XYZ file of N, CA and C in Angstrom:
189
model
N -47.769 63.340 33.048
C -48.187 63.746 31.759
C -48.992 63.327 30.719
N -49.860 64.165 30.328
C -51.018 63.129 29.479
C -50.317 63.283 28.178
N -50.730 62.027 27.423
C -50.257 61.860 26.050
C -51.168 62.399 25.290
N -50.702 62.816 24.011
C -51.776 63.208 22.873
C -52.167 62.349 22.163
N -53.609 62.130 21.645
C -53.691 61.141 20.860
C -54.567 61.725 19.679
N -54.012 61.324 18.413
C -54.797 62.037 17.337
C -55.824 61.418 16.918
N -56.705 62.072 16.549
C -58.335 61.288 16.115
C -57.814 60.490 14.740
N -58.450 59.477 14.082
C -58.308 59.164 12.734
C -58.476 60.048 11.588
N -59.653 60.943 11.950
C -59.731 62.253 10.915
C -58.873 63.090 10.876
N -58.160 63.326 12.007
C -56.993 64.205 11.920
C -55.705 63.628 10.974
N -55.546 62.106 11.301
C -54.462 61.556 10.511
C -54.915 61.614 8.782
N -55.912 61.422 8.624
C -56.490 61.637 7.330
C -56.473 62.793 6.784
N -56.436 64.091 7.478
C -56.472 65.122 6.922
C -55.065 65.544 6.670
N -54.243 64.971 7.753
C -52.870 65.417 7.486
C -52.245 64.404 6.333
N -52.702 63.299 5.880
C -52.419 62.648 4.854
C -53.003 63.153 3.549
N -53.838 63.538 3.566
C -54.500 64.308 2.378
C -53.840 65.555 2.020
N -53.393 66.165 3.085
C -52.759 67.614 2.940
C -51.449 67.087 2.320
N -50.694 66.142 2.819
C -49.263 65.481 2.429
C -49.507 65.253 0.865
N -50.560 64.643 0.579
C -50.657 64.084 -1.010
C -50.685 65.407 -1.678
N -51.587 66.616 -1.503
C -51.578 67.414 -2.126
C -50.266 68.330 -2.395
N -49.750 68.435 -1.383
C -48.229 68.848 -1.602
C -47.648 68.388 -2.555
N -47.493 67.064 -2.417
C -46.525 66.187 -3.182
C -46.905 66.313 -4.703
N -48.284 66.474 -4.920
C -49.082 66.610 -6.343
C -48.741 68.131 -6.670
N -48.787 69.154 -6.076
C -48.360 70.536 -6.077
C -46.919 70.512 -6.554
N -46.047 70.093 -5.861
C -44.684 70.268 -6.147
C -44.361 69.475 -7.373
N -44.911 67.968 -7.625
C -44.654 67.279 -8.893
C -45.009 68.173 -9.831
N -46.231 68.869 -9.919
C -46.788 69.659 -11.397
C -45.745 70.734 -11.362
N -45.368 71.583 -10.316
C -44.221 72.537 -10.480
C -43.239 72.159 -10.935
N -42.531 71.194 -10.409
C -41.184 70.553 -11.178
C -41.511 70.372 -12.768
N -42.448 69.725 -12.861
C -42.746 69.601 -14.507
C -42.782 70.864 -15.148
N -43.420 71.754 -14.605
C -43.582 73.068 -15.149
C -42.348 73.968 -15.229
N -41.539 73.743 -14.622
C -39.889 74.141 -14.612
C -39.013 73.321 -15.610
N -39.185 72.046 -15.659
C -38.674 71.177 -16.676
C -38.992 71.690 -17.613
N -40.439 71.801 -18.408
C -40.839 72.198 -19.770
C -40.200 73.404 -20.085
N -40.280 74.433 -18.948
C -39.882 75.703 -19.477
C -38.341 76.074 -19.738
N -37.478 74.880 -18.733
C -36.111 74.896 -19.097
C -35.789 74.386 -20.520
N -36.690 73.319 -20.971
C -36.608 72.567 -22.278
C -36.843 73.734 -23.521
N -37.670 74.558 -22.912
C -37.799 75.618 -23.992
C -37.059 76.467 -24.018
N -36.380 77.197 -23.174
C -35.239 77.975 -23.145
C -34.255 77.491 -23.750
N -33.743 76.232 -23.516
C -32.720 75.336 -24.142
C -32.858 75.284 -25.895
N -34.115 75.535 -26.107
C -34.246 75.137 -27.526
C -34.045 76.708 -28.351
N -34.670 77.550 -27.269
C -34.338 79.004 -27.860
C -32.632 79.304 -27.921
N -32.177 79.067 -26.720
C -30.390 79.177 -26.959
C -29.906 78.518 -27.910
N -30.400 77.200 -28.009
C -29.888 76.399 -29.441
C -29.689 77.236 -30.399
N -31.023 77.585 -30.917
C -31.655 78.340 -31.879
C -30.574 79.770 -32.219
N -30.538 80.539 -31.147
C -29.697 81.723 -31.154
C -28.338 81.328 -31.376
N -27.621 80.080 -30.847
C -26.074 79.906 -31.038
C -26.161 79.915 -32.426
N -26.867 78.703 -32.997
C -26.742 78.308 -34.418
C -27.007 79.629 -35.328
N -27.974 80.432 -35.163
C -28.172 81.383 -36.301
C -29.069 82.829 -35.764
N -28.706 83.456 -34.950
C -29.378 84.447 -34.289
C -30.038 85.450 -35.290
N -29.151 85.725 -36.218
C -29.645 86.493 -37.432
C -30.933 86.497 -38.120
N -31.029 84.790 -38.305
C -32.151 84.574 -39.042
C -33.173 84.518 -38.193
N -33.045 84.028 -36.544
C -33.965 83.986 -35.618
C -34.788 85.426 -35.528
N -33.847 86.469 -35.430
C -34.682 87.773 -35.111
C -35.162 88.290 -36.263
N -34.619 88.121 -37.655
C -35.183 88.349 -38.687
C -36.629 88.129 -38.777
N -36.895 86.871 -38.203
C -38.361 86.536 -38.278
C -39.354 87.310 -37.550
N -39.026 88.052 -36.865
C -39.726 89.045 -35.958
C -39.769 90.364 -36.282
N -39.116 90.818 -37.546
C -38.648 92.054 -37.862
C -40.070 92.532 -38.829
N -40.595 93.739 -38.528
C -41.765 93.776 -39.435
C -41.074 94.178 -40.840
N -42.190 93.634 -41.993
C -41.426 94.025 -43.461
C -42.525 95.235 -43.464
N -42.192 95.907 -44.759
C -43.158 96.757 -45.005
C -44.669 96.555 -45.503
N -45.620 97.473 -44.944
C -46.764 97.220 -44.655
C -47.416 96.123 -44.027
N -46.965 95.603 -43.208
C -47.332 94.529 -42.312
C -47.789 95.287 -40.940
């Protein structure tokens, strides 16, 4: 049975693809962490004083 041999360029392509996947995953994880932090901040504000938070978005007369 013949053995498969990979050429150096194929190995380089595989390595580059793996690095790209790792960078993409890392960026996605960072984005998720940032979003979680923002949602935690909003939740904290709402737990503390929801009425004041909401009143900041209510339109006043003439606005």
